[in-house]
Coordinates of C-alpha atoms in Angstrom, one line a residue:
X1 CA -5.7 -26.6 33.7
X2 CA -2.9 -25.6 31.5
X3 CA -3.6 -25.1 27.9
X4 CA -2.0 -24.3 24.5
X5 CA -2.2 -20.3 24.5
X6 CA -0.9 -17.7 21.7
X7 CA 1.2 -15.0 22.6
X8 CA -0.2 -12.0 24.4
X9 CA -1.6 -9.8 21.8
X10 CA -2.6 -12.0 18.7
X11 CA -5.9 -12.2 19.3
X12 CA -6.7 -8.8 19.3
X13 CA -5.8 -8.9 15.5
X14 CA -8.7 -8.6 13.4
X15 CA -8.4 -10.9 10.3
X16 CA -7.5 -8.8 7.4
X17 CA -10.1 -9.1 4.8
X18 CA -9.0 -7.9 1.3
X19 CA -11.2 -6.3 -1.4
X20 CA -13.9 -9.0 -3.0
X21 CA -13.8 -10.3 -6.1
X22 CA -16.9 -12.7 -6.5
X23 CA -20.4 -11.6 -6.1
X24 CA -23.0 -13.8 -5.3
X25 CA -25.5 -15.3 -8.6
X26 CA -22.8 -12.8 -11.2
X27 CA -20.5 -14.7 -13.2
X28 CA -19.7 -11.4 -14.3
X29 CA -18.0 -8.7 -12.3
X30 CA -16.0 -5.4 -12.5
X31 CA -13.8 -5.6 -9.6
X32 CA -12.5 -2.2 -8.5
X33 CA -11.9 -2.7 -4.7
X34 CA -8.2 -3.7 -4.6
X35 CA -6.3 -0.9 -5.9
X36 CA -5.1 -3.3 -9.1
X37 CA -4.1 -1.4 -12.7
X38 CA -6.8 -2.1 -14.8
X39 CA -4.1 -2.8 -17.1
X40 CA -1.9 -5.4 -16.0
X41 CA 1.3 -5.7 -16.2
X42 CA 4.3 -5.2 -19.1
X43 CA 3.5 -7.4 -21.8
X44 CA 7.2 -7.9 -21.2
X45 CA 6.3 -9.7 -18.0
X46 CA 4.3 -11.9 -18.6
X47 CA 6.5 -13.6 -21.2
X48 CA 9.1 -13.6 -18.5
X49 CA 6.0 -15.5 -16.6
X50 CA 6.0 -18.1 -19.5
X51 CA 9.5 -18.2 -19.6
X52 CA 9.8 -18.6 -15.5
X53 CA 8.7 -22.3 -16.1
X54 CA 11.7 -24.0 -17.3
X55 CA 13.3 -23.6 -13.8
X56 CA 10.4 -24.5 -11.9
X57 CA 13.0 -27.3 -10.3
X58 CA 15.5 -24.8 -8.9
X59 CA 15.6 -23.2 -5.6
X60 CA 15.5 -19.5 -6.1
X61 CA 18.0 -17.2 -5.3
X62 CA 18.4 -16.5 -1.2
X63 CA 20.3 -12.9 -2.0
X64 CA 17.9 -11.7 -5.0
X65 CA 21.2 -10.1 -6.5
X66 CA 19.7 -9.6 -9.7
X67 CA 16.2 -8.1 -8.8
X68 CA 18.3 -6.1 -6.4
X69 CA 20.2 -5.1 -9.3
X70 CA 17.6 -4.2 -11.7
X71 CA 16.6 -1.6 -9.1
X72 CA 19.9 -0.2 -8.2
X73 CA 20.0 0.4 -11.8
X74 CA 16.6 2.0 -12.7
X75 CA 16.4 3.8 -9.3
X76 CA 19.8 5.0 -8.8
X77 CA 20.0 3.4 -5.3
X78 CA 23.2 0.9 -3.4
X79 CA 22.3 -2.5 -3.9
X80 CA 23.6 -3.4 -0.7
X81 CA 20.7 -1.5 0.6
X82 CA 17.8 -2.9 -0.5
X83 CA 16.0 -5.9 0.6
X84 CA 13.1 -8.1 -1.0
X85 CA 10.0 -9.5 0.0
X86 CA 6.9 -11.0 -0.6
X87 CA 5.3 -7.5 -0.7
X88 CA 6.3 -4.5 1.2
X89 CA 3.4 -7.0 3.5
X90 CA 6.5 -9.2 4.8
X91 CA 8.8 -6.3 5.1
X92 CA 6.7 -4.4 7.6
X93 CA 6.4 -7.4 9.3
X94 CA 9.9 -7.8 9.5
X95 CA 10.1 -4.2 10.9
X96 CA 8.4 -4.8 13.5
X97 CA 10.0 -8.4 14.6
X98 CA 13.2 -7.0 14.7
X99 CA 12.6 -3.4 16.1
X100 CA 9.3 -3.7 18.2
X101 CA 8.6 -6.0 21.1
X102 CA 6.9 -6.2 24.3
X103 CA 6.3 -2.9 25.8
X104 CA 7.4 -0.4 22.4
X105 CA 5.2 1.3 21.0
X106 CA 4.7 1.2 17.2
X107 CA 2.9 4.5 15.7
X108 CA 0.2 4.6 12.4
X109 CA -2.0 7.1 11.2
X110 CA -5.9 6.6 12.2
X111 CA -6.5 5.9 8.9
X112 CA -3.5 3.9 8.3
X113 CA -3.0 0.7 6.3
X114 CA -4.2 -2.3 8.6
X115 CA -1.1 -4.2 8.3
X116 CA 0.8 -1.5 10.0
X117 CA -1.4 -2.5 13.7
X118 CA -1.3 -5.8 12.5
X119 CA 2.3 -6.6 12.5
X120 CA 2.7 -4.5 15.9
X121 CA 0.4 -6.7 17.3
X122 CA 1.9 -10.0 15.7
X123 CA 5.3 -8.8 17.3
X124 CA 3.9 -8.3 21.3
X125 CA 4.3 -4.4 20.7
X126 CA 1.6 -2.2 21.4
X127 CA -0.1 -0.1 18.5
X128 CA -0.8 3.5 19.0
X129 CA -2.9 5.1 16.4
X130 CA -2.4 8.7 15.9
X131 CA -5.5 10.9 14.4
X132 CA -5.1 13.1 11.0
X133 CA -6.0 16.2 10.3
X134 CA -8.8 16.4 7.0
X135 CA -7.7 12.4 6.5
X136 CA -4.0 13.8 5.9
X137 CA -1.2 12.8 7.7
X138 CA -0.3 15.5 10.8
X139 CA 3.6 15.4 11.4
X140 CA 2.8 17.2 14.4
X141 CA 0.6 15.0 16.4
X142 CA 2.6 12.3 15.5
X143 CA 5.7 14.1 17.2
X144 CA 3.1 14.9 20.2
X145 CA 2.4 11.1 20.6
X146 CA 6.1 10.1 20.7
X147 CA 8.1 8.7 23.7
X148 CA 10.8 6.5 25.3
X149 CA 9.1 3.6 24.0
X150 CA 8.0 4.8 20.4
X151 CA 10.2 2.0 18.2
X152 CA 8.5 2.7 14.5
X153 CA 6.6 5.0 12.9
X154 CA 4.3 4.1 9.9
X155 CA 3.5 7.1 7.0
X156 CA 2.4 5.9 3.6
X157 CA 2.6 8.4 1.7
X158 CA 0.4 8.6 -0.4
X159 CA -1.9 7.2 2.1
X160 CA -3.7 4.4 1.8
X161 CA -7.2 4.5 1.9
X162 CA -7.8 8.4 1.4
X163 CA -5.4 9.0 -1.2
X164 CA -3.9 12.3 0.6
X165 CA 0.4 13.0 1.2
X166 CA 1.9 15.4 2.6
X167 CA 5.6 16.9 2.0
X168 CA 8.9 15.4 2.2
X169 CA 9.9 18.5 3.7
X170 CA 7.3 17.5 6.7
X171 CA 8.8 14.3 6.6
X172 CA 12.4 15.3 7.0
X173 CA 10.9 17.8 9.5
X174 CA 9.5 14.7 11.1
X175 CA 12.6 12.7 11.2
X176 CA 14.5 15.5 12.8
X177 CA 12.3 15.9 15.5
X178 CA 11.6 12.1 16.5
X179 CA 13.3 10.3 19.4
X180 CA 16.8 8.5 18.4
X181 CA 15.6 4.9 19.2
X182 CA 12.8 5.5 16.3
X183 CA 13.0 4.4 13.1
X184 CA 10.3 6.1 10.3
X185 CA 9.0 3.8 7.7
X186 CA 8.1 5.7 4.1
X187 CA 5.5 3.2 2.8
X188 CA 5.7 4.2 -1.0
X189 CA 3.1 1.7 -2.5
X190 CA 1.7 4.6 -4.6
X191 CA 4.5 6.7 -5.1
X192 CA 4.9 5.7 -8.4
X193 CA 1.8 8.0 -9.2
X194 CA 2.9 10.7 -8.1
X195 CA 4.6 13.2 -10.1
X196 CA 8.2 14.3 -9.4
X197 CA 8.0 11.8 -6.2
X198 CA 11.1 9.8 -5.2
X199 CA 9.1 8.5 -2.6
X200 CA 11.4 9.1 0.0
X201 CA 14.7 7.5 -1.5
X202 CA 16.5 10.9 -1.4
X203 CA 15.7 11.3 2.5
X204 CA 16.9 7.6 3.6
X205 CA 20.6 8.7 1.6
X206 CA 20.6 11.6 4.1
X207 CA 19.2 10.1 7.7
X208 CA 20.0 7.1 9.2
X209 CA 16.3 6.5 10.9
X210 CA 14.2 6.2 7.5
X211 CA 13.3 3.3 5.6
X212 CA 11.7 3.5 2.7
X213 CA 9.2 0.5 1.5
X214 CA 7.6 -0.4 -1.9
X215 CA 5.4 -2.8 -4.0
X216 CA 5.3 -4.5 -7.0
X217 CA 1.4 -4.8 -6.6
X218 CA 0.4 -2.0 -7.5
X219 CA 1.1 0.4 -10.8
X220 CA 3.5 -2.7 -11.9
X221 CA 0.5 -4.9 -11.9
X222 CA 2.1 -7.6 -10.2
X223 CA -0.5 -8.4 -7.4
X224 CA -0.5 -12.1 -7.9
X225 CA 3.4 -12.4 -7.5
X226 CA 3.5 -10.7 -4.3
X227 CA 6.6 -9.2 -4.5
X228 CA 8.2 -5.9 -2.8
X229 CA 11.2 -4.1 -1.5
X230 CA 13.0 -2.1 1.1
X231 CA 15.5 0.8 0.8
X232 CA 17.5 1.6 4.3
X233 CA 20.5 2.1 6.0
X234 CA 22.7 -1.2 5.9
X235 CA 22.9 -1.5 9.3
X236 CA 19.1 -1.5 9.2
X237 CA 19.2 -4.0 6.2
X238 CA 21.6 -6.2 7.5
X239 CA 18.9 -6.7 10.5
X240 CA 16.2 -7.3 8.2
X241 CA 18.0 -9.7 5.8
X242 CA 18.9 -12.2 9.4
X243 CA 15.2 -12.6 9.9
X244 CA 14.3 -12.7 6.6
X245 CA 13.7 -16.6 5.0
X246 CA 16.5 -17.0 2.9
X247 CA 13.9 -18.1 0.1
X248 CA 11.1 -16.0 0.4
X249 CA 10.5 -14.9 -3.4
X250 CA 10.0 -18.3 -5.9
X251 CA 11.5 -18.3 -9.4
X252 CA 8.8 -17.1 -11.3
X253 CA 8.3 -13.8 -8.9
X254 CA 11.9 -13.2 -8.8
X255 CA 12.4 -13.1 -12.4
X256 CA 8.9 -11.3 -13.7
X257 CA 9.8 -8.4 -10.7
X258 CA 13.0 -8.3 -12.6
X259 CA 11.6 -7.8 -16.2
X260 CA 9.1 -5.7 -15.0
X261 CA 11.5 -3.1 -13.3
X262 CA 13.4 -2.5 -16.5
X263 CA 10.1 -1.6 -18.5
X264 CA 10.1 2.1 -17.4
X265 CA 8.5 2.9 -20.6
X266 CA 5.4 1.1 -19.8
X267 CA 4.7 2.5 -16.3
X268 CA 5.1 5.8 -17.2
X269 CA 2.0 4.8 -19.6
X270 CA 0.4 3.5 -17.0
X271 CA 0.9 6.6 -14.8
X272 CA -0.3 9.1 -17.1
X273 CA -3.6 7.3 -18.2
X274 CA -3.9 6.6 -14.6
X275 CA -3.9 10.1 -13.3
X276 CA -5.7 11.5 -16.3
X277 CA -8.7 8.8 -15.4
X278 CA -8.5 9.5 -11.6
X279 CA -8.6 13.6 -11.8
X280 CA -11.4 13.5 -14.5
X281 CA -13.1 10.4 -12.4
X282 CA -12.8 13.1 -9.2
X283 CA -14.5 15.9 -11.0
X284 CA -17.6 13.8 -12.2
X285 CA -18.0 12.6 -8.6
X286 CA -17.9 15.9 -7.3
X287 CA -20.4 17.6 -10.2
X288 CA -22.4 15.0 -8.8
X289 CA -22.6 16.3 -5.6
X290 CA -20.4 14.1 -4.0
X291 CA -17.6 15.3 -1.8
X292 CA -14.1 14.1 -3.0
X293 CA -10.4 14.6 -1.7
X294 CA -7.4 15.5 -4.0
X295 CA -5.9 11.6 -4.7
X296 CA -2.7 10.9 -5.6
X297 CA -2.8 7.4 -6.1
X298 CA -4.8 4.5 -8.1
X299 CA -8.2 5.2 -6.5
X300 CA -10.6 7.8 -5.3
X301 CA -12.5 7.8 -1.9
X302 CA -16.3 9.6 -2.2
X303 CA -18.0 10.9 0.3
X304 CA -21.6 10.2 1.3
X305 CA -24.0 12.1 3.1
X306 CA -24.2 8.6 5.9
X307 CA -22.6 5.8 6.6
X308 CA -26.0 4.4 5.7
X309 CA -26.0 6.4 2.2
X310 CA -22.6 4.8 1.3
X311 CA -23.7 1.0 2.2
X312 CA -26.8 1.4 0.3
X313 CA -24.9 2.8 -2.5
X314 CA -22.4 0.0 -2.2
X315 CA -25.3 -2.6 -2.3
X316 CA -26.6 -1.0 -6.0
X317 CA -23.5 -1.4 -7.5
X318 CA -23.3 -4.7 -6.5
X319 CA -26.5 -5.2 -8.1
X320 CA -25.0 -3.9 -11.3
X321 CA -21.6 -6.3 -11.0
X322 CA -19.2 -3.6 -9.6
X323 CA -17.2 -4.4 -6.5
X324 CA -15.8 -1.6 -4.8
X325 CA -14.6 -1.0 -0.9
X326 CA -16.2 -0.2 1.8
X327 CA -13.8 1.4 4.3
X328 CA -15.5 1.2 8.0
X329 CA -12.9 -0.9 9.2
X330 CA -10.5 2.2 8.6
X331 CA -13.0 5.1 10.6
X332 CA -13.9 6.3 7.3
X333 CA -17.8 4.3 7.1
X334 CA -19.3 7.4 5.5
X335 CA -16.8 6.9 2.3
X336 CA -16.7 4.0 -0.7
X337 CA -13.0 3.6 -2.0
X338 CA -12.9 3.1 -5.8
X339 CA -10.5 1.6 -7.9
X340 CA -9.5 3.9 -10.9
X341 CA -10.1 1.5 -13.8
X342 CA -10.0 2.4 -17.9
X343 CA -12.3 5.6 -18.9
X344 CA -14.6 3.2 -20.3
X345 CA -15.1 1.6 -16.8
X346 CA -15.5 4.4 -15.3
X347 CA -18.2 6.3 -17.4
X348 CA -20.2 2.8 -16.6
X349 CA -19.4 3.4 -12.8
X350 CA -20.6 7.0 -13.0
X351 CA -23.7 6.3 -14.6
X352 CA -24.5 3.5 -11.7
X353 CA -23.8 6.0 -8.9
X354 CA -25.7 8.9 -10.7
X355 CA -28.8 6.2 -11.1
X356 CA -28.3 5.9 -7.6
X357 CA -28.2 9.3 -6.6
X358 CA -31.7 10.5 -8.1
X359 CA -33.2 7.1 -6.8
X360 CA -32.2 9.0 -3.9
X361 CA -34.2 12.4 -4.1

């Protein structure tokens, strides 16, 4: 009997399940499992929210000229190279309609962001996960795991869940070395933390197989627009901009990303008290006898003595109204990834995890 079947492929996909933010019989929470700035975005922003309203009736732009502007501006990057979508979510999966298929091969780290096998999968290519070395991106197994088939290569850097980057010296290193037919994808949802860090944009100037990818979400606070961007070659561009929808980003998104883009003065707030929290955050964590990686993002990723340690662990936090993120799903089930909040959420954290700790002894 014939029957209605999906493509080969899509149901191997293993429904993505975001960080919580309700706990059961707690009207009151603390949510630090989604990588969010604690907070929120430019004040200038969310009047250009307000504002967003009176146009409500309009179709919004299909070219995005003047978010696309606001970045050429601040960023110091072509216009004509940069595409726009609802998060950097819709641009890998763009990357991988339009440069994967059945029979590539699409690369990620093993601890790589889920979207990355995700969108292979969506797209009838095959995934190949390539392992890390100390939860750090390894250039050179990557390389190693290349062939004929290898389409894209997934590296954010930072990395998303363990925190870690490496070099853009390896990653020029690693573009050199790659097959022609492969294009590298710089996924620079945290970049913004990182000190001295284009990200990447300086690279894709220079090569022709790098595209570099970023969010909105993230340090800009902008989670609930849903709004990222690409930097590329055109010629890569102009393929992504054919399969984008030509009205992908409403009114309101379009023109808060915007605003929010031109208050540079306000991330670079954001960053600082940021990575003051997080380092200081690291060092309690580890004085309590906790093992904890270098991070160079918006969160921090603890290691427990078990897998069972870190669940039990999760489940007394919970207890105590914070959310955080168990990280199983990404090989890492002896870890908990935590959301750098304000100081003052975080001394309460600590205190939770210490009460833990000696209930533990």
């Amino acid at each position: 009997m014939v029957k209605i079947e999906p493509q080969p492929g899509i149901m191997e996909i293993e429904l993505y399940e975001g960080g919580a933010s309700h706990l059961e019989g707690l009207e009151k929470v603390i949510k630090l499992s989604s990588n969010e700035n604690p907070f929120g975005p430019s004040p200038k922003a969310v009047q250009a929210y307000s504002q967003s309203g009176k146009a409500l009736h309009r179709y919004p732009s299909t070219s995005h000229s003047d978010l696309r502007n606001a970045i050429s501006k601040v960023l110091g990057l072509p216009s004509d190279q940069i595409i726009c979508g609802v998060g950097s979510d819709e641009i890998i999966s763009l990357l991988c309609q339009t440069f994967s298929g059945y029979g590539d091969e699409v690369i990620y780290t093993e601890h790589g962001f889920a979207m990355y096998k995700i969108s292979a999968l969506a797209a009838g290519a095959s995934p190949v996960e390539v392992k890390e070395t100390n939860r750090t991106t390894d250039i050179r197994k990557i390389i190693d795991s290349c062939n004929e088939n290898t389409k894209l290569i997934f590296i954010a850097n930072p990395n998303n869940p363990t925190g870690t980057m490496i070099s853009l010296e390896e990653i020029h290193q690693l573009s050199k070395e790659i097959p022609k037919q492969t294009l590298l994808v710089l996924d620079g949802a945290y970049a913004e933390y990182v000190d001295h860090y284009d990200g990447g944009a300086e690279l894709v100037k220079i090569c022709k197989n790098i595209i570099m990818i970023r969010t909105l979400s993230k340090i800009y606070g902008l989670g609930g627009m849903r709004v990222g961007w690409g930097f590329g070659p055109k010629e890569i561009i102009e393929a992504l901009q054919r399969v984008r929808g030509p009205f992908n980003l409403s009114v309101p998104a379009l023109y808060v990303a915007e605003v929010a883009i031109y208050d540079q003065d306000y991330i670079e707030k954001c960053k600082e008290e940021n990575n003051n929290t997080r380092d200081w955050l690291i060092e309690r964590l580890r004085g309590l006898g906790l093992r904890c990686d270098a991070s160079f993002t918006n969160f921090v990723l603890p290691q427990f003595e078990t897998q069972s340690q870190a669940e039990l662990c999760d489940t007394y936090l919970q207890s105590k109204g914070f959310i955080v993120r168990r990280v199983g799903s990404y090989n890492l089930p002896q870890f908990l990834r935590i959301t750098v909040g304000d100081r003052k959420t975080c001394e309460k954290l600590l205190k939770v995890i210490e009460e833990f700790l000696v209930g533990q002894k």
